[in-house]
Every structure is written in C-alpha cells, then in structure tokens.
JSON list of N, CA and C in Angstrom, two decimals:
[
{"chain": "A", "resi": 7, "resn": "MET", "atom": "N", "xyz": [7.35, -25.48, 44.42]},
{"chain": "A", "resi": 7, "resn": "MET", "atom": "CA", "xyz": [6.84, -24.52, 44.13]},
{"chain": "A", "resi": 7, "resn": "MET", "atom": "C", "xyz": [5.55, -24.97, 43.78]},
{"chain": "A", "resi": 8, "resn": "CYS", "atom": "N", "xyz": [4.63, -23.99, 44.11]},
{"chain": "A", "resi": 8, "resn": "CYS", "atom": "CA", "xyz": [3.30, -24.49, 43.47]},
{"chain": "A", "resi": 8, "resn": "CYS", "atom": "C", "xyz": [2.52, -23.13, 43.43]},
{"chain": "A", "resi": 9, "resn": "GLY", "atom": "N", "xyz": [1.38, -22.61, 42.57]},
{"chain": "A", "resi": 9, "resn": "GLY", "atom": "CA", "xyz": [0.83, -21.90, 42.20]},
{"chain": "A", "resi": 9, "resn": "GLY", "atom": "C", "xyz": [-0.16, -22.27, 41.32]},
{"chain": "A", "resi": 10, "resn": "GLY", "atom": "N", "xyz": [-1.20, -21.33, 41.29]},
{"chain": "A", "resi": 10, "resn": "GLY", "atom": "CA", "xyz": [-1.94, -21.26, 40.27]},
{"chain": "A", "resi": 10, "resn": "GLY", "atom": "C", "xyz": [-2.52, -19.98, 39.28]},
{"chain": "A", "resi": 11, "resn": "ALA", "atom": "N", "xyz": [-3.32, -19.77, 38.66]},
{"chain": "A", "resi": 11, "resn": "ALA", "atom": "CA", "xyz": [-3.77, -18.40, 38.01]},
{"chain": "A", "resi": 11, "resn": "ALA", "atom": "C", "xyz": [-5.30, -18.22, 38.53]},
{"chain": "A", "resi": 12, "resn": "LEU", "atom": "N", "xyz": [-5.23, -17.02, 39.01]},
{"chain": "A", "resi": 12, "resn": "LEU", "atom": "CA", "xyz": [-6.55, -16.91, 39.91]},
{"chain": "A", "resi": 12, "resn": "LEU", "atom": "C", "xyz": [-7.27, -15.71, 38.95]},
{"chain": "A", "resi": 13, "resn": "ALA", "atom": "N", "xyz": [-8.24, -15.64, 38.24]},
{"chain": "A", "resi": 13, "resn": "ALA", "atom": "CA", "xyz": [-9.31, -14.89, 37.72]},
{"chain": "A", "resi": 13, "resn": "ALA", "atom": "C", "xyz": [-9.36, -13.48, 38.22]},
{"chain": "A", "resi": 14, "resn": "SER", "atom": "N", "xyz": [-9.90, -13.29, 39.37]},
{"chain": "A", "resi": 14, "resn": "SER", "atom": "CA", "xyz": [-10.07, -12.48, 40.19]},
{"chain": "A", "resi": 14, "resn": "SER", "atom": "C", "xyz": [-9.33, -11.97, 40.33]},
{"chain": "A", "resi": 15, "resn": "ALA", "atom": "N", "xyz": [-7.57, -12.27, 40.43]},
{"chain": "A", "resi": 15, "resn": "ALA", "atom": "CA", "xyz": [-6.80, -11.43, 40.45]},
{"chain": "A", "resi": 15, "resn": "ALA", "atom": "C", "xyz": [-6.51, -10.24, 39.50]},
{"chain": "A", "resi": 16, "resn": "ASN", "atom": "N", "xyz": [-7.16, -10.06, 38.16]},
{"chain": "A", "resi": 16, "resn": "ASN", "atom": "CA", "xyz": [-7.28, -9.39, 37.34]},
{"chain": "A", "resi": 16, "resn": "ASN", "atom": "C", "xyz": [-7.66, -7.89, 38.17]},
{"chain": "A", "resi": 17, "resn": "ILE", "atom": "N", "xyz": [-8.87, -8.16, 38.77]},
{"chain": "A", "resi": 17, "resn": "ILE", "atom": "CA", "xyz": [-9.56, -7.20, 39.65]},
{"chain": "A", "resi": 17, "resn": "ILE", "atom": "C", "xyz": [-9.56, -6.69, 41.08]},
{"chain": "A", "resi": 18, "resn": "TYR", "atom": "N", "xyz": [-8.77, -7.58, 41.21]},
{"chain": "A", "resi": 18, "resn": "TYR", "atom": "CA", "xyz": [-8.07, -7.31, 42.77]},
{"chain": "A", "resi": 18, "resn": "TYR", "atom": "C", "xyz": [-6.41, -7.93, 43.20]},
{"chain": "A", "resi": 19, "resn": "PRO", "atom": "N", "xyz": [-5.96, -7.00, 42.33]},
{"chain": "A", "resi": 19, "resn": "PRO", "atom": "CA", "xyz": [-4.72, -7.96, 42.59]},
{"chain": "A", "resi": 19, "resn": "PRO", "atom": "C", "xyz": [-3.85, -7.46, 43.63]},
{"chain": "A", "resi": 20, "resn": "ARG", "atom": "N", "xyz": [-4.33, -6.56, 44.22]},
{"chain": "A", "resi": 20, "resn": "ARG", "atom": "CA", "xyz": [-3.89, -6.13, 45.74]},
{"chain": "A", "resi": 20, "resn": "ARG", "atom": "C", "xyz": [-4.63, -7.29, 46.74]},
{"chain": "A", "resi": 21, "resn": "ILE", "atom": "N", "xyz": [-5.78, -6.97, 46.75]},
{"chain": "A", "resi": 21, "resn": "ILE", "atom": "CA", "xyz": [-6.22, -7.74, 48.14]},
{"chain": "A", "resi": 21, "resn": "ILE", "atom": "C", "xyz": [-5.64, -9.61, 47.80]},
{"chain": "A", "resi": 22, "resn": "TRP", "atom": "N", "xyz": [-5.11, -10.16, 46.46]},
{"chain": "A", "resi": 22, "resn": "TRP", "atom": "CA", "xyz": [-4.96, -11.68, 46.29]},
{"chain": "A", "resi": 22, "resn": "TRP", "atom": "C", "xyz": [-3.33, -11.06, 47.09]},
{"chain": "A", "resi": 23, "resn": "LEU", "atom": "N", "xyz": [-2.74, -10.05, 46.61]},
{"chain": "A", "resi": 23, "resn": "LEU", "atom": "CA", "xyz": [-1.26, -10.64, 47.05]},
{"chain": "A", "resi": 23, "resn": "LEU", "atom": "C", "xyz": [-1.35, -10.48, 48.89]},
{"chain": "A", "resi": 24, "resn": "GLU", "atom": "N", "xyz": [-2.63, -9.44, 49.21]},
{"chain": "A", "resi": 24, "resn": "GLU", "atom": "CA", "xyz": [-2.37, -9.60, 50.77]},
{"chain": "A", "resi": 24, "resn": "GLU", "atom": "C", "xyz": [-2.77, -10.95, 51.30]},
{"chain": "A", "resi": 25, "resn": "ILE", "atom": "N", "xyz": [-3.44, -11.61, 50.59]},
{"chain": "A", "resi": 25, "resn": "ILE", "atom": "CA", "xyz": [-4.43, -12.61, 51.19]},
{"chain": "A", "resi": 25, "resn": "ILE", "atom": "C", "xyz": [-3.16, -13.73, 51.46]},
{"chain": "A", "resi": 26, "resn": "PHE", "atom": "N", "xyz": [-2.06, -13.53, 49.82]},
{"chain": "A", "resi": 26, "resn": "PHE", "atom": "CA", "xyz": [-1.15, -14.40, 49.66]},
{"chain": "A", "resi": 26, "resn": "PHE", "atom": "C", "xyz": [0.39, -14.18, 50.76]},
{"chain": "A", "resi": 27, "resn": "GLU", "atom": "N", "xyz": [-0.13, -12.84, 51.05]},
{"chain": "A", "resi": 27, "resn": "GLU", "atom": "CA", "xyz": [1.08, -12.63, 52.31]},
{"chain": "A", "resi": 27, "resn": "GLU", "atom": "C", "xyz": [0.52, -13.02, 53.61]},
{"chain": "A", "resi": 28, "resn": "LEU", "atom": "N", "xyz": [-0.27, -13.30, 53.83]},
{"chain": "A", "resi": 28, "resn": "LEU", "atom": "CA", "xyz": [-0.84, -13.31, 55.00]},
{"chain": "A", "resi": 28, "resn": "LEU", "atom": "C", "xyz": [-0.94, -14.79, 55.44]},
{"chain": "A", "resi": 29, "resn": "ALA", "atom": "N", "xyz": [-1.22, -15.59, 54.50]},
{"chain": "A", "resi": 29, "resn": "ALA", "atom": "CA", "xyz": [-1.35, -17.17, 54.28]},
{"chain": "A", "resi": 29, "resn": "ALA", "atom": "C", "xyz": [0.36, -17.30, 54.35]},
{"chain": "A", "resi": 30, "resn": "GLN", "atom": "N", "xyz": [1.51, -16.82, 53.44]},
{"chain": "A", "resi": 30, "resn": "GLN", "atom": "CA", "xyz": [2.50, -17.25, 53.55]},
{"chain": "A", "resi": 30, "resn": "GLN", "atom": "C", "xyz": [3.32, -17.38, 55.25]},
{"chain": "A", "resi": 31, "resn": "ARG", "atom": "N", "xyz": [2.69, -16.35, 55.98]},
{"chain": "A", "resi": 31, "resn": "ARG", "atom": "CA", "xyz": [2.81, -16.11, 57.56]},
{"chain": "A", "resi": 31, "resn": "ARG", "atom": "C", "xyz": [2.18, -16.85, 58.57]},
{"chain": "A", "resi": 32, "resn": "GLY", "atom": "N", "xyz": [1.16, -17.37, 58.11]},
{"chain": "A", "resi": 32, "resn": "GLY", "atom": "CA", "xyz": [0.94, -18.52, 58.60]},
{"chain": "A", "resi": 32, "resn": "GLY", "atom": "C", "xyz": [-0.69, -18.03, 59.19]},
{"chain": "A", "resi": 33, "resn": "LYS", "atom": "N", "xyz": [-1.02, -16.92, 58.94]},
{"chain": "A", "resi": 33, "resn": "LYS", "atom": "CA", "xyz": [-2.38, -16.17, 59.42]},
{"chain": "A", "resi": 33, "resn": "LYS", "atom": "C", "xyz": [-3.22, -16.72, 57.98]},
{"chain": "A", "resi": 34, "resn": "LEU", "atom": "N", "xyz": [-3.90, -17.60, 58.69]},
{"chain": "A", "resi": 34, "resn": "LEU", "atom": "CA", "xyz": [-4.68, -18.50, 57.74]},
{"chain": "A", "resi": 34, "resn": "LEU", "atom": "C", "xyz": [-6.29, -17.61, 57.83]},
{"chain": "A", "resi": 35, "resn": "GLN", "atom": "N", "xyz": [-6.53, -16.98, 59.33]},
{"chain": "A", "resi": 35, "resn": "GLN", "atom": "CA", "xyz": [-7.76, -16.93, 59.25]},
{"chain": "A", "resi": 35, "resn": "GLN", "atom": "C", "xyz": [-7.85, -15.18, 58.92]},
{"chain": "A", "resi": 36, "resn": "GLU", "atom": "N", "xyz": [-6.84, -14.58, 59.20]},
{"chain": "A", "resi": 36, "resn": "GLU", "atom": "CA", "xyz": [-6.81, -13.66, 58.65]},
{"chain": "A", "resi": 36, "resn": "GLU", "atom": "C", "xyz": [-7.08, -13.51, 56.99]},
{"chain": "A", "resi": 37, "resn": "ALA", "atom": "N", "xyz": [-6.59, -13.97, 56.29]},
{"chain": "A", "resi": 37, "resn": "ALA", "atom": "CA", "xyz": [-6.35, -14.61, 54.59]},
{"chain": "A", "resi": 37, "resn": "ALA", "atom": "C", "xyz": [-7.60, -14.48, 54.45]},
{"chain": "A", "resi": 38, "resn": "LEU", "atom": "N", "xyz": [-8.32, -16.00, 55.21]},
{"chain": "A", "resi": 38, "resn": "LEU", "atom": "CA", "xyz": [-9.94, -15.95, 55.04]},
{"chain": "A", "resi": 38, "resn": "LEU", "atom": "C", "xyz": [-10.62, -14.63, 55.39]},
{"chain": "A", "resi": 39, "resn": "GLN", "atom": "N", "xyz": [-10.61, -14.15, 55.95]},
{"chain": "A", "resi": 39, "resn": "GLN", "atom": "CA", "xyz": [-11.44, -12.89, 56.37]},
{"chain": "A", "resi": 39, "resn": "GLN", "atom": "C", "xyz": [-11.02, -11.69, 54.99]},
{"chain": "A", "resi": 40, "resn": "VAL", "atom": "N", "xyz": [-10.17, -11.56, 54.63]},
{"chain": "A", "resi": 40, "resn": "VAL", "atom": "CA", "xyz": [-9.81, -10.66, 53.95]},
{"chain": "A", "resi": 40, "resn": "VAL", "atom": "C", "xyz": [-10.82, -11.36, 52.15]},
{"chain": "A", "resi": 41, "resn": "GLN", "atom": "N", "xyz": [-10.65, -12.55, 52.28]},
{"chain": "A", "resi": 41, "resn": "GLN", "atom": "CA", "xyz": [-10.99, -13.39, 50.83]},
{"chain": "A", "resi": 41, "resn": "GLN", "atom": "C", "xyz": [-12.30, -12.95, 51.21]},
{"chain": "A", "resi": 42, "resn": "SER", "atom": "N", "xyz": [-13.01, -13.27, 52.12]},
{"chain": "A", "resi": 42, "resn": "SER", "atom": "CA", "xyz": [-14.89, -13.19, 52.26]},
{"chain": "A", "resi": 42, "resn": "SER", "atom": "C", "xyz": [-15.26, -11.57, 52.06]},
{"chain": "A", "resi": 43, "resn": "ARG", "atom": "N", "xyz": [-14.02, -10.69, 51.61]},
{"chain": "A", "resi": 43, "resn": "ARG", "atom": "CA", "xyz": [-14.76, -9.25, 51.40]},
{"chain": "A", "resi": 43, "resn": "ARG", "atom": "C", "xyz": [-15.10, -9.46, 50.02]},
{"chain": "A", "resi": 44, "resn": "ILE", "atom": "N", "xyz": [-14.21, -10.07, 49.01]},
{"chain": "A", "resi": 44, "resn": "ILE", "atom": "CA", "xyz": [-14.57, -10.47, 47.69]},
{"chain": "A", "resi": 44, "resn": "ILE", "atom": "C", "xyz": [-15.08, -11.82, 47.37]},
{"chain": "A", "resi": 45, "resn": "ASP", "atom": "N", "xyz": [-15.44, -12.96, 48.24]},
{"chain": "A", "resi": 45, "resn": "ASP", "atom": "CA", "xyz": [-16.33, -13.70, 47.68]},
{"chain": "A", "resi": 45, "resn": "ASP", "atom": "C", "xyz": [-17.80, -13.32, 46.92]},
{"chain": "A", "resi": 46, "resn": "PRO", "atom": "N", "xyz": [-18.47, -12.14, 47.18]},
{"chain": "A", "resi": 46, "resn": "PRO", "atom": "CA", "xyz": [-19.42, -12.09, 46.21]},
{"chain": "A", "resi": 46, "resn": "PRO", "atom": "C", "xyz": [-18.78, -11.90, 45.12]},
{"chain": "A", "resi": 47, "resn": "VAL", "atom": "N", "xyz": [-17.86, -11.48, 44.33]},
{"chain": "A", "resi": 47, "resn": "VAL", "atom": "CA", "xyz": [-17.85, -11.25, 43.29]},
{"chain": "A", "resi": 47, "resn": "VAL", "atom": "C", "xyz": [-17.25, -12.23, 42.57]},
{"chain": "A", "resi": 48, "resn": "ILE", "atom": "N", "xyz": [-16.36, -13.09, 43.76]},
{"chain": "A", "resi": 48, "resn": "ILE", "atom": "CA", "xyz": [-15.75, -14.49, 42.88]},
{"chain": "A", "resi": 48, "resn": "ILE", "atom": "C", "xyz": [-17.01, -15.11, 42.76]},
{"chain": "A", "resi": 49, "resn": "ASP", "atom": "N", "xyz": [-17.97, -15.61, 43.60]},
{"chain": "A", "resi": 49, "resn": "ASP", "atom": "CA", "xyz": [-18.98, -16.16, 42.91]},
{"chain": "A", "resi": 49, "resn": "ASP", "atom": "C", "xyz": [-19.98, -15.75, 41.27]},
{"chain": "A", "resi": 50, "resn": "ALA", "atom": "N", "xyz": [-20.13, -14.39, 41.65]},
{"chain": "A", "resi": 50, "resn": "ALA", "atom": "CA", "xyz": [-20.66, -13.72, 40.31]},
{"chain": "A", "resi": 50, "resn": "ALA", "atom": "C", "xyz": [-19.63, -14.14, 39.02]},
{"chain": "A", "resi": 51, "resn": "ILE", "atom": "N", "xyz": [-18.15, -13.99, 39.28]},
{"chain": "A", "resi": 51, "resn": "ILE", "atom": "CA", "xyz": [-17.88, -14.24, 37.60]},
{"chain": "A", "resi": 51, "resn": "ILE", "atom": "C", "xyz": [-17.51, -15.75, 37.38]},
{"chain": "A", "resi": 52, "resn": "TYR", "atom": "N", "xyz": [-18.05, -16.44, 38.07]},
{"chain": "A", "resi": 52, "resn": "TYR", "atom": "CA", "xyz": [-18.21, -18.16, 37.98]},
{"chain": "A", "resi": 52, "resn": "TYR", "atom": "C", "xyz": [-19.88, -18.57, 37.64]},
{"chain": "A", "resi": 53, "resn": "LEU", "atom": "N", "xyz": [-20.53, -17.53, 37.98]},
{"chain": "A", "resi": 53, "resn": "LEU", "atom": "CA", "xyz": [-21.90, -18.02, 37.66]},
{"chain": "A", "resi": 53, "resn": "LEU", "atom": "C", "xyz": [-21.96, -18.17, 36.31]},
{"chain": "A", "resi": 54, "resn": "GLU", "atom": "N", "xyz": [-21.43, -18.50, 34.95]},
{"chain": "A", "resi": 54, "resn": "GLU", "atom": "CA", "xyz": [-21.34, -18.55, 33.81]},
{"chain": "A", "resi": 54, "resn": "GLU", "atom": "C", "xyz": [-19.78, -19.11, 33.40]},
{"chain": "A", "resi": 55, "resn": "ILE", "atom": "N", "xyz": [-19.67, -19.71, 32.67]},
{"chain": "A", "resi": 55, "resn": "ILE", "atom": "CA", "xyz": [-18.46, -20.45, 32.05]},
{"chain": "A", "resi": 55, "resn": "ILE", "atom": "C", "xyz": [-17.63, -18.66, 31.98]},
{"chain": "A", "resi": 56, "resn": "ASN", "atom": "N", "xyz": [-16.14, -19.22, 32.48]},
{"chain": "A", "resi": 56, "resn": "ASN", "atom": "CA", "xyz": [-15.27, -17.97, 32.32]},
{"chain": "A", "resi": 56, "resn": "ASN", "atom": "C", "xyz": [-14.73, -18.04, 30.64]},
{"chain": "A", "resi": 57, "resn": "PRO", "atom": "N", "xyz": [-14.24, -16.96, 30.32]},
{"chain": "A", "resi": 57, "resn": "PRO", "atom": "CA", "xyz": [-13.77, -15.19, 30.87]},
{"chain": "A", "resi": 57, "resn": "PRO", "atom": "C", "xyz": [-15.58, -14.54, 30.72]},
{"chain": "A", "resi": 58, "resn": "GLY", "atom": "N", "xyz": [-16.50, -14.96, 30.26]},
{"chain": "A", "resi": 58, "resn": "GLY", "atom": "CA", "xyz": [-17.89, -13.93, 29.94]},
{"chain": "A", "resi": 58, "resn": "GLY", "atom": "C", "xyz": [-17.89, -13.44, 31.37]},
{"chain": "A", "resi": 59, "resn": "PRO", "atom": "N", "xyz": [-18.24, -13.49, 32.34]},
{"chain": "A", "resi": 59, "resn": "PRO", "atom": "CA", "xyz": [-18.29, -12.82, 33.50]},
{"chain": "A", "resi": 59, "resn": "PRO", "atom": "C", "xyz": [-17.26, -12.08, 33.99]},
{"chain": "A", "resi": 60, "resn": "LEU", "atom": "N", "xyz": [-16.17, -12.62, 33.70]},
{"chain": "A", "resi": 60, "resn": "LEU", "atom": "CA", "xyz": [-14.95, -11.72, 34.64]},
{"chain": "A", "resi": 60, "resn": "LEU", "atom": "C", "xyz": [-14.83, -10.70, 33.55]},
{"chain": "A", "resi": 61, "resn": "LYS", "atom": "N", "xyz": [-14.85, -10.45, 31.84]},
{"chain": "A", "resi": 61, "resn": "LYS", "atom": "CA", "xyz": [-14.61, -9.64, 31.01]},
{"chain": "A", "resi": 61, "resn": "LYS", "atom": "C", "xyz": [-15.78, -8.36, 31.61]},
{"chain": "A", "resi": 62, "resn": "ILE", "atom": "N", "xyz": [-17.17, -8.76, 31.35]},
{"chain": "A", "resi": 62, "resn": "ILE", "atom": "CA", "xyz": [-18.27, -8.00, 32.05]},
{"chain": "A", "resi": 62, "resn": "ILE", "atom": "C", "xyz": [-17.52, -6.92, 32.92]},
{"chain": "A", "resi": 63, "resn": "PHE", "atom": "N", "xyz": [-16.97, -7.66, 34.21]},
{"chain": "A", "resi": 63, "resn": "PHE", "atom": "CA", "xyz": [-17.21, -7.06, 35.40]},
{"chain": "A", "resi": 63, "resn": "PHE", "atom": "C", "xyz": [-15.93, -6.19, 35.43]},
{"chain": "A", "resi": 64, "resn": "MET", "atom": "N", "xyz": [-14.68, -6.58, 34.16]},
{"chain": "A", "resi": 64, "resn": "MET", "atom": "CA", "xyz": [-13.58, -5.68, 34.25]},
{"chain": "A", "resi": 64, "resn": "MET", "atom": "C", "xyz": [-14.00, -4.55, 33.46]},
{"chain": "A", "resi": 65, "resn": "ALA", "atom": "N", "xyz": [-14.89, -4.98, 32.46]},
{"chain": "A", "resi": 65, "resn": "ALA", "atom": "CA", "xyz": [-15.34, -3.52, 31.51]},
{"chain": "A", "resi": 65, "resn": "ALA", "atom": "C", "xyz": [-15.86, -2.83, 32.29]},
{"chain": "A", "resi": 66, "resn": "LEU", "atom": "N", "xyz": [-17.12, -3.19, 33.41]},
{"chain": "A", "resi": 66, "resn": "LEU", "atom": "CA", "xyz": [-17.94, -2.12, 34.18]},
{"chain": "A", "resi": 66, "resn": "LEU", "atom": "C", "xyz": [-16.71, -1.38, 34.80]},
{"chain": "A", "resi": 67, "resn": "SER", "atom": "N", "xyz": [-15.98, -1.84, 35.71]},
{"chain": "A", "resi": 67, "resn": "SER", "atom": "CA", "xyz": [-14.77, -1.57, 36.19]},
{"chain": "A", "resi": 67, "resn": "SER", "atom": "C", "xyz": [-14.01, -0.63, 35.97]},
{"chain": "A", "resi": 68, "resn": "GLY", "atom": "N", "xyz": [-14.03, 0.09, 34.09]},
{"chain": "A", "resi": 68, "resn": "GLY", "atom": "CA", "xyz": [-12.96, 0.60, 33.58]},
{"chain": "A", "resi": 68, "resn": "GLY", "atom": "C", "xyz": [-12.08, 0.05, 33.53]},
{"chain": "A", "resi": 69, "resn": "MET", "atom": "N", "xyz": [-11.88, -1.16, 33.17]},
{"chain": "A", "resi": 69, "resn": "MET", "atom": "CA", "xyz": [-11.08, -1.79, 32.38]},
{"chain": "A", "resi": 69, "resn": "MET", "atom": "C", "xyz": [-11.24, -2.73, 31.49]},
{"chain": "A", "resi": 70, "resn": "PRO", "atom": "N", "xyz": [-12.15, -2.48, 30.21]},
{"chain": "A", "resi": 70, "resn": "PRO", "atom": "CA", "xyz": [-12.25, -3.18, 29.22]},
{"chain": "A", "resi": 70, "resn": "PRO", "atom": "C", "xyz": [-11.05, -3.95, 28.45]},
{"chain": "A", "resi": 71, "resn": "VAL", "atom": "N", "xyz": [-11.75, -5.38, 28.19]},
{"chain": "A", "resi": 71, "resn": "VAL", "atom": "CA", "xyz": [-10.32, -6.00, 27.73]},
{"chain": "A", "resi": 71, "resn": "VAL", "atom": "C", "xyz": [-10.57, -6.51, 26.37]},
{"chain": "A", "resi": 72, "resn": "GLY", "atom": "N", "xyz": [-11.31, -6.16, 25.39]},
{"chain": "A", "resi": 72, "resn": "GLY", "atom": "CA", "xyz": [-12.21, -6.75, 24.22]},
{"chain": "A", "resi": 72, "resn": "GLY", "atom": "C", "xyz": [-13.09, -7.83, 24.53]},
{"chain": "A", "resi": 73, "resn": "PRO", "atom": "N", "xyz": [-13.35, -8.40, 23.37]},
{"chain": "A", "resi": 73, "resn": "PRO", "atom": "CA", "xyz": [-14.35, -9.57, 23.20]},
{"chain": "A", "resi": 73, "resn": "PRO", "atom": "C", "xyz": [-13.97, -10.98, 23.60]}
]
C-alpha cells in the first residue's frame, strides 16, 4: 500500500477522489486531464512555504482554518 497527503485535497476532495479512481482504473490520461483543471491552484498554493497559501485559499473559499 502507498499513499500521500495532498494539501490541495483539503479544497478539492471530490476532484482528487475522481483522479484517484480514474488512475486506479488505468485511465491515466483522463486523470491527468482532470488534474489539469486544478493545476493553477496547486501551483499557487506552493508559491510560498506551506501551509500559508493553502490557509489563505481555504479562508477565501469560506473554510477558515485559523492562524
């Protein structure tokens, strides 16, 4: 078993579940296409050291998580 913790899964849990399910079924190109929809946000939350940008994005999305 392998896995990881995705910071962006806090803001896109359904999309990451879709990506995971597509990849698990061997539909890697489709999974990459779905991921490409959120790549700009992923790039943005890693512009600075985490978790700062992620917390800002979550607060802007209506999910404040504190300081």
